[in-house]
């Protein structure tokens, strides 16, 4: 069997290695990110080749007879060489896999469950934070209403100061994002 032949195990390993919780970090800009991505692609390719070699080795061992001893030794040597290559390539990869993902894979579960759980946790925390923000807005409104009844002149002065400072902040923000020719600066997305 050819080592480049499609293999479901190889595809699963490639999916785990290429995504689903794996983070590649390039600290030196785009060039190091490109190098890191290329290195990760080489490691993924090596993993796929290793899985193919393991499959071939399994076939050879399962139908072993005295005539298949030489192919068995050749496949074992090829496996050892590929594992060595994989180890050398992996040293150049800076990847971080959360232990939860590794544990899910060990348990035979889909690593996408980890991503789903993290997103659900973020949504729940976001809802809690939004509730707190809304409660503080309501408290502020209530306090202003109470203060307005007790100190109407002071509250009116506070609102004037607040409106003028908000207008000044808006004007300053607009002036900083406007180019000399009148165009507005657009922040680059990273």
PDB file of C-alpha atoms in Angstrom:
ATOM      1  CA  UNK A   1       0.000   0.000   0.000  1.00  0.00           C
ATOM      2  CA  UNK A   2       1.334   3.454  -0.905  1.00  0.00           C
ATOM      3  CA  UNK A   3       2.040   5.772   2.070  1.00  0.00           C
ATOM      4  CA  UNK A   4       0.320   8.662   0.260  1.00  0.00           C
ATOM      5  CA  UNK A   5      -2.960   6.753   0.025  1.00  0.00           C
ATOM      6  CA  UNK A   6      -5.893   8.299   1.920  1.00  0.00           C
ATOM      7  CA  UNK A   7      -6.201   7.018   5.429  1.00  0.00           C
ATOM      8  CA  UNK A   8      -9.039   7.976   7.801  1.00  0.00           C
ATOM      9  CA  UNK A   9      -6.680   7.837  10.782  1.00  0.00           C
ATOM     10  CA  UNK A  10      -4.236  10.127   8.999  1.00  0.00           C
ATOM     11  CA  UNK A  11      -7.010  12.589   8.208  1.00  0.00           C
ATOM     12  CA  UNK A  12      -8.121  12.604  11.836  1.00  0.00           C
ATOM     13  CA  UNK A  13      -4.568  13.147  13.067  1.00  0.00           C
ATOM     14  CA  UNK A  14      -4.085  15.928  10.543  1.00  0.00           C
ATOM     15  CA  UNK A  15      -7.296  17.611  11.711  1.00  0.00           C
ATOM     16  CA  UNK A  16      -6.129  17.414  15.308  1.00  0.00           C
ATOM     17  CA  UNK A  17      -2.647  18.666  14.449  1.00  0.00           C
ATOM     18  CA  UNK A  18      -3.817  21.449  12.146  1.00  0.00           C
ATOM     19  CA  UNK A  19      -6.620  22.882  14.241  1.00  0.00           C
ATOM     20  CA  UNK A  20      -9.182  22.130  16.922  1.00  0.00           C
ATOM     21  CA  UNK A  21      -7.407  23.867  19.766  1.00  0.00           C
ATOM     22  CA  UNK A  22      -3.863  23.970  18.413  1.00  0.00           C
ATOM     23  CA  UNK A  23      -2.388  27.429  18.532  1.00  0.00           C
ATOM     24  CA  UNK A  24       0.650  28.377  16.506  1.00  0.00           C
ATOM     25  CA  UNK A  25       2.456  31.384  17.905  1.00  0.00           C
ATOM     26  CA  UNK A  26       4.885  33.404  15.869  1.00  0.00           C
ATOM     27  CA  UNK A  27       6.473  36.092  18.023  1.00  0.00           C
ATOM     28  CA  UNK A  28       8.647  37.682  15.332  1.00  0.00           C
ATOM     29  CA  UNK A  29       6.077  39.040  12.908  1.00  0.00           C
ATOM     30  CA  UNK A  30       4.737  37.660   9.656  1.00  0.00           C
ATOM     31  CA  UNK A  31       7.953  35.891   8.615  1.00  0.00           C
ATOM     32  CA  UNK A  32       8.125  33.821  11.802  1.00  0.00           C
ATOM     33  CA  UNK A  33       4.385  33.086  11.510  1.00  0.00           C
ATOM     34  CA  UNK A  34       4.908  31.864   7.935  1.00  0.00           C
ATOM     35  CA  UNK A  35       7.893  29.777   9.044  1.00  0.00           C
ATOM     36  CA  UNK A  36       5.879  28.402  11.954  1.00  0.00           C
ATOM     37  CA  UNK A  37       2.952  27.539   9.673  1.00  0.00           C
ATOM     38  CA  UNK A  38       5.290  25.866   7.185  1.00  0.00           C
ATOM     39  CA  UNK A  39       6.961  23.924   9.990  1.00  0.00           C
ATOM     40  CA  UNK A  40       3.562  22.860  11.319  1.00  0.00           C
ATOM     41  CA  UNK A  41       2.552  21.746   7.826  1.00  0.00           C
ATOM     42  CA  UNK A  42       5.725  19.649   7.591  1.00  0.00           C
ATOM     43  CA  UNK A  43       5.019  18.046  10.967  1.00  0.00           C
ATOM     44  CA  UNK A  44       1.427  17.321   9.887  1.00  0.00           C
ATOM     45  CA  UNK A  45       2.721  15.740   6.691  1.00  0.00           C
ATOM     46  CA  UNK A  46       5.162  13.658   8.707  1.00  0.00           C
ATOM     47  CA  UNK A  47       2.339  12.519  11.000  1.00  0.00           C
ATOM     48  CA  UNK A  48       0.310  11.439   7.981  1.00  0.00           C
ATOM     49  CA  UNK A  49       3.295   9.582   6.536  1.00  0.00           C
ATOM     50  CA  UNK A  50       3.899   7.885   9.898  1.00  0.00           C
ATOM     51  CA  UNK A  51       0.275   6.778  10.078  1.00  0.00           C
ATOM     52  CA  UNK A  52       0.582   5.362   6.567  1.00  0.00           C
ATOM     53  CA  UNK A  53       3.730   3.485   7.572  1.00  0.00           C
ATOM     54  CA  UNK A  54       1.987   2.130  10.674  1.00  0.00           C
ATOM     55  CA  UNK A  55      -0.895   0.936   8.513  1.00  0.00           C
ATOM     56  CA  UNK A  56       1.528  -0.811   6.131  1.00  0.00           C
ATOM     57  CA  UNK A  57       3.328  -2.326   9.112  1.00  0.00           C
ATOM     58  CA  UNK A  58       0.018  -3.579  10.506  1.00  0.00           C
ATOM     59  CA  UNK A  59      -0.824  -5.236   7.182  1.00  0.00           C
ATOM     60  CA  UNK A  60       2.616  -6.851   7.003  1.00  0.00           C
ATOM     61  CA  UNK A  61       2.437  -8.158  10.582  1.00  0.00           C
ATOM     62  CA  UNK A  62      -1.128  -9.428  10.246  1.00  0.00           C
ATOM     63  CA  UNK A  63      -0.213 -11.529   7.212  1.00  0.00           C
ATOM     64  CA  UNK A  64       3.314 -12.416   8.330  1.00  0.00           C
ATOM     65  CA  UNK A  65       5.177 -15.397   6.914  1.00  0.00           C
ATOM     66  CA  UNK A  66       8.882 -16.100   6.473  1.00  0.00           C
ATOM     67  CA  UNK A  67       8.932 -14.459   3.030  1.00  0.00           C
ATOM     68  CA  UNK A  68       7.662 -11.156   4.449  1.00  0.00           C
ATOM     69  CA  UNK A  69      10.508 -10.746   6.940  1.00  0.00           C
ATOM     70  CA  UNK A  70      12.547  -8.414   4.686  1.00  0.00           C
ATOM     71  CA  UNK A  71       9.582  -6.089   3.930  1.00  0.00           C
ATOM     72  CA  UNK A  72       8.790  -6.069   7.660  1.00  0.00           C
ATOM     73  CA  UNK A  73      12.328  -4.967   8.516  1.00  0.00           C
ATOM     74  CA  UNK A  74      12.270  -2.326   5.761  1.00  0.00           C
ATOM     75  CA  UNK A  75       8.977  -0.919   7.036  1.00  0.00           C
ATOM     76  CA  UNK A  76      10.235  -0.894  10.623  1.00  0.00           C
ATOM     77  CA  UNK A  77      13.353   0.998   9.516  1.00  0.00           C
ATOM     78  CA  UNK A  78      11.221   3.428   7.506  1.00  0.00           C
ATOM     79  CA  UNK A  79       8.988   3.968  10.555  1.00  0.00           C
ATOM     80  CA  UNK A  80      11.968   4.663  12.816  1.00  0.00           C
ATOM     81  CA  UNK A  81      13.425   7.080  10.255  1.00  0.00           C
ATOM     82  CA  UNK A  82      10.112   8.911   9.888  1.00  0.00           C
ATOM     83  CA  UNK A  83       9.663   9.147  13.664  1.00  0.00           C
ATOM     84  CA  UNK A  84      13.159  10.648  13.873  1.00  0.00           C
ATOM     85  CA  UNK A  85      12.296  13.135  11.127  1.00  0.00           C
ATOM     86  CA  UNK A  86       9.048  14.015  12.894  1.00  0.00           C
ATOM     87  CA  UNK A  87      10.902  14.626  16.164  1.00  0.00           C
ATOM     88  CA  UNK A  88      13.382  16.960  14.446  1.00  0.00           C
ATOM     89  CA  UNK A  89      10.601  18.868  12.669  1.00  0.00           C
ATOM     90  CA  UNK A  90       8.559  19.147  15.874  1.00  0.00           C
ATOM     91  CA  UNK A  91      11.435  20.882  17.662  1.00  0.00           C
ATOM     92  CA  UNK A  92      10.945  23.863  15.329  1.00  0.00           C
ATOM     93  CA  UNK A  93       7.206  24.110  16.061  1.00  0.00           C
ATOM     94  CA  UNK A  94       5.942  26.344  18.799  1.00  0.00           C
ATOM     95  CA  UNK A  95       2.466  24.972  19.419  1.00  0.00           C
ATOM     96  CA  UNK A  96       0.371  24.847  22.539  1.00  0.00           C
ATOM     97  CA  UNK A  97      -2.394  22.314  22.981  1.00  0.00           C
ATOM     98  CA  UNK A  98      -4.591  22.706  26.064  1.00  0.00           C
ATOM     99  CA  UNK A  99      -4.495  19.637  28.293  1.00  0.00           C
ATOM    100  CA  UNK A 100      -8.281  19.456  28.136  1.00  0.00           C
ATOM    101  CA  UNK A 101      -8.018  18.791  24.388  1.00  0.00           C
ATOM    102  CA  UNK A 102      -5.422  16.065  24.912  1.00  0.00           C
ATOM    103  CA  UNK A 103      -7.618  14.470  27.588  1.00  0.00           C
ATOM    104  CA  UNK A 104     -10.656  14.557  25.282  1.00  0.00           C
ATOM    105  CA  UNK A 105      -8.660  12.875  22.511  1.00  0.00           C
ATOM    106  CA  UNK A 106      -7.400  10.262  24.984  1.00  0.00           C
ATOM    107  CA  UNK A 107     -11.009   9.605  25.983  1.00  0.00           C
ATOM    108  CA  UNK A 108     -11.901   9.102  22.310  1.00  0.00           C
ATOM    109  CA  UNK A 109     -14.009  12.257  22.140  1.00  0.00           C
ATOM    110  CA  UNK A 110     -14.082  15.010  19.539  1.00  0.00           C
ATOM    111  CA  UNK A 111     -11.779  17.977  20.360  1.00  0.00           C
ATOM    112  CA  UNK A 112     -14.488  20.283  18.989  1.00  0.00           C
ATOM    113  CA  UNK A 113     -16.299  19.639  22.290  1.00  0.00           C
ATOM    114  CA  UNK A 114     -13.576  21.684  24.011  1.00  0.00           C
ATOM    115  CA  UNK A 115     -14.115  24.587  21.614  1.00  0.00           C
ATOM    116  CA  UNK A 116     -17.875  24.414  22.121  1.00  0.00           C
ATOM    117  CA  UNK A 117     -17.479  24.359  25.923  1.00  0.00           C
ATOM    118  CA  UNK A 118     -15.094  27.330  25.872  1.00  0.00           C
ATOM    119  CA  UNK A 119     -17.486  29.335  23.669  1.00  0.00           C
ATOM    120  CA  UNK A 120     -20.452  28.478  25.893  1.00  0.00           C
ATOM    121  CA  UNK A 121     -18.453  29.530  28.962  1.00  0.00           C
ATOM    122  CA  UNK A 122     -17.544  32.835  27.293  1.00  0.00           C
ATOM    123  CA  UNK A 123     -21.177  33.461  26.367  1.00  0.00           C
ATOM    124  CA  UNK A 124     -22.302  32.773  29.944  1.00  0.00           C
ATOM    125  CA  UNK A 125     -19.635  35.092  31.383  1.00  0.00           C
ATOM    126  CA  UNK A 126     -20.566  37.748  28.822  1.00  0.00           C
ATOM    127  CA  UNK A 127     -24.222  37.547  29.880  1.00  0.00           C
ATOM    128  CA  UNK A 128     -23.253  37.890  33.545  1.00  0.00           C
ATOM    129  CA  UNK A 129     -21.081  40.921  32.753  1.00  0.00           C
ATOM    130  CA  UNK A 130     -23.865  42.478  30.671  1.00  0.00           C
ATOM    131  CA  UNK A 131     -26.282  41.986  33.569  1.00  0.00           C
ATOM    132  CA  UNK A 132     -23.875  43.739  35.934  1.00  0.00           C
ATOM    133  CA  UNK A 133     -23.404  46.595  33.450  1.00  0.00           C
ATOM    134  CA  UNK A 134     -27.165  46.992  33.058  1.00  0.00           C
ATOM    135  CA  UNK A 135     -27.580  46.978  36.854  1.00  0.00           C
ATOM    136  CA  UNK A 136     -24.983  49.753  37.223  1.00  0.00           C
ATOM    137  CA  UNK A 137     -26.678  51.795  34.472  1.00  0.00           C
ATOM    138  CA  UNK A 138     -29.997  51.406  36.259  1.00  0.00           C
ATOM    139  CA  UNK A 139     -28.398  52.386  39.586  1.00  0.00           C
ATOM    140  CA  UNK A 140     -26.801  55.470  37.984  1.00  0.00           C
ATOM    141  CA  UNK A 141     -30.141  56.505  36.468  1.00  0.00           C
ATOM    142  CA  UNK A 142     -31.921  56.008  39.782  1.00  0.00           C
ATOM    143  CA  UNK A 143     -29.252  57.962  41.697  1.00  0.00           C
ATOM    144  CA  UNK A 144     -29.452  60.829  39.194  1.00  0.00           C
ATOM    145  CA  UNK A 145     -33.230  60.937  39.591  1.00  0.00           C
ATOM    146  CA  UNK A 146     -32.916  61.023  43.387  1.00  0.00           C
ATOM    147  CA  UNK A 147     -30.147  63.639  43.259  1.00  0.00           C
ATOM    148  CA  UNK A 148     -32.190  65.760  40.859  1.00  0.00           C
ATOM    149  CA  UNK A 149     -35.035  65.873  43.383  1.00  0.00           C
ATOM    150  CA  UNK A 150     -32.681  66.865  46.235  1.00  0.00           C
ATOM    151  CA  UNK A 151     -30.160  69.063  44.344  1.00  0.00           C
ATOM    152  CA  UNK A 152     -31.681  70.200  41.024  1.00  0.00           C
ATOM    153  CA  UNK A 153     -29.110  72.960  40.303  1.00  0.00           C
ATOM    154  CA  UNK A 154     -26.105  70.719  40.992  1.00  0.00           C
ATOM    155  CA  UNK A 155     -27.466  67.905  38.820  1.00  0.00           C
ATOM    156  CA  UNK A 156     -28.145  70.343  35.968  1.00  0.00           C
ATOM    157  CA  UNK A 157     -24.559  71.629  36.244  1.00  0.00           C
ATOM    158  CA  UNK A 158     -23.271  68.040  36.321  1.00  0.00           C
ATOM    159  CA  UNK A 159     -25.223  67.212  33.151  1.00  0.00           C
ATOM    160  CA  UNK A 160     -23.849  70.315  31.373  1.00  0.00           C
ATOM    161  CA  UNK A 161     -20.277  69.413  32.332  1.00  0.00           C
ATOM    162  CA  UNK A 162     -20.847  65.831  31.285  1.00  0.00           C
ATOM    163  CA  UNK A 163     -22.332  66.866  27.910  1.00  0.00           C
ATOM    164  CA  UNK A 164     -19.491  69.296  27.175  1.00  0.00           C
ATOM    165  CA  UNK A 165     -16.810  66.748  28.093  1.00  0.00           C
ATOM    166  CA  UNK A 166     -18.533  64.111  25.914  1.00  0.00           C
ATOM    167  CA  UNK A 167     -18.663  66.573  23.002  1.00  0.00           C
ATOM    168  CA  UNK A 168     -14.985  67.420  23.523  1.00  0.00           C
ATOM    169  CA  UNK A 169     -14.032  63.717  23.619  1.00  0.00           C
ATOM    170  CA  UNK A 170     -15.987  63.114  20.417  1.00  0.00           C
ATOM    171  CA  UNK A 171     -14.362  66.098  18.683  1.00  0.00           C
ATOM    172  CA  UNK A 172     -10.907  64.969  19.805  1.00  0.00           C
ATOM    173  CA  UNK A 173     -11.540  61.417  18.562  1.00  0.00           C
ATOM    174  CA  UNK A 174     -12.708  62.722  15.201  1.00  0.00           C
ATOM    175  CA  UNK A 175      -9.729  65.065  14.857  1.00  0.00           C
ATOM    176  CA  UNK A 176      -7.284  62.267  15.602  1.00  0.00           C
ATOM    177  CA  UNK A 177      -8.835  59.958  13.011  1.00  0.00           C
ATOM    178  CA  UNK A 178      -9.033  62.608  10.262  1.00  0.00           C
ATOM    179  CA  UNK A 179      -6.216  62.978   7.751  1.00  0.00           C
ATOM    180  CA  UNK A 180      -5.150  66.437   6.476  1.00  0.00           C
ATOM    181  CA  UNK A 181      -7.100  65.840   3.253  1.00  0.00           C
ATOM    182  CA  UNK A 182     -10.311  65.186   5.201  1.00  0.00           C
ATOM    183  CA  UNK A 183     -10.304  61.389   4.847  1.00  0.00           C
ATOM    184  CA  UNK A 184     -10.867  59.277   7.929  1.00  0.00           C
ATOM    185  CA  UNK A 185      -8.124  56.927   9.119  1.00  0.00           C
ATOM    186  CA  UNK A 186      -9.063  53.268   9.075  1.00  0.00           C
ATOM    187  CA  UNK A 187      -7.485  50.973  11.626  1.00  0.00           C
ATOM    188  CA  UNK A 188      -5.752  47.988  10.054  1.00  0.00           C
ATOM    189  CA  UNK A 189      -7.168  44.652  11.184  1.00  0.00           C
ATOM    190  CA  UNK A 190      -4.652  42.121  12.415  1.00  0.00           C
TER     191      UNK A 190
END
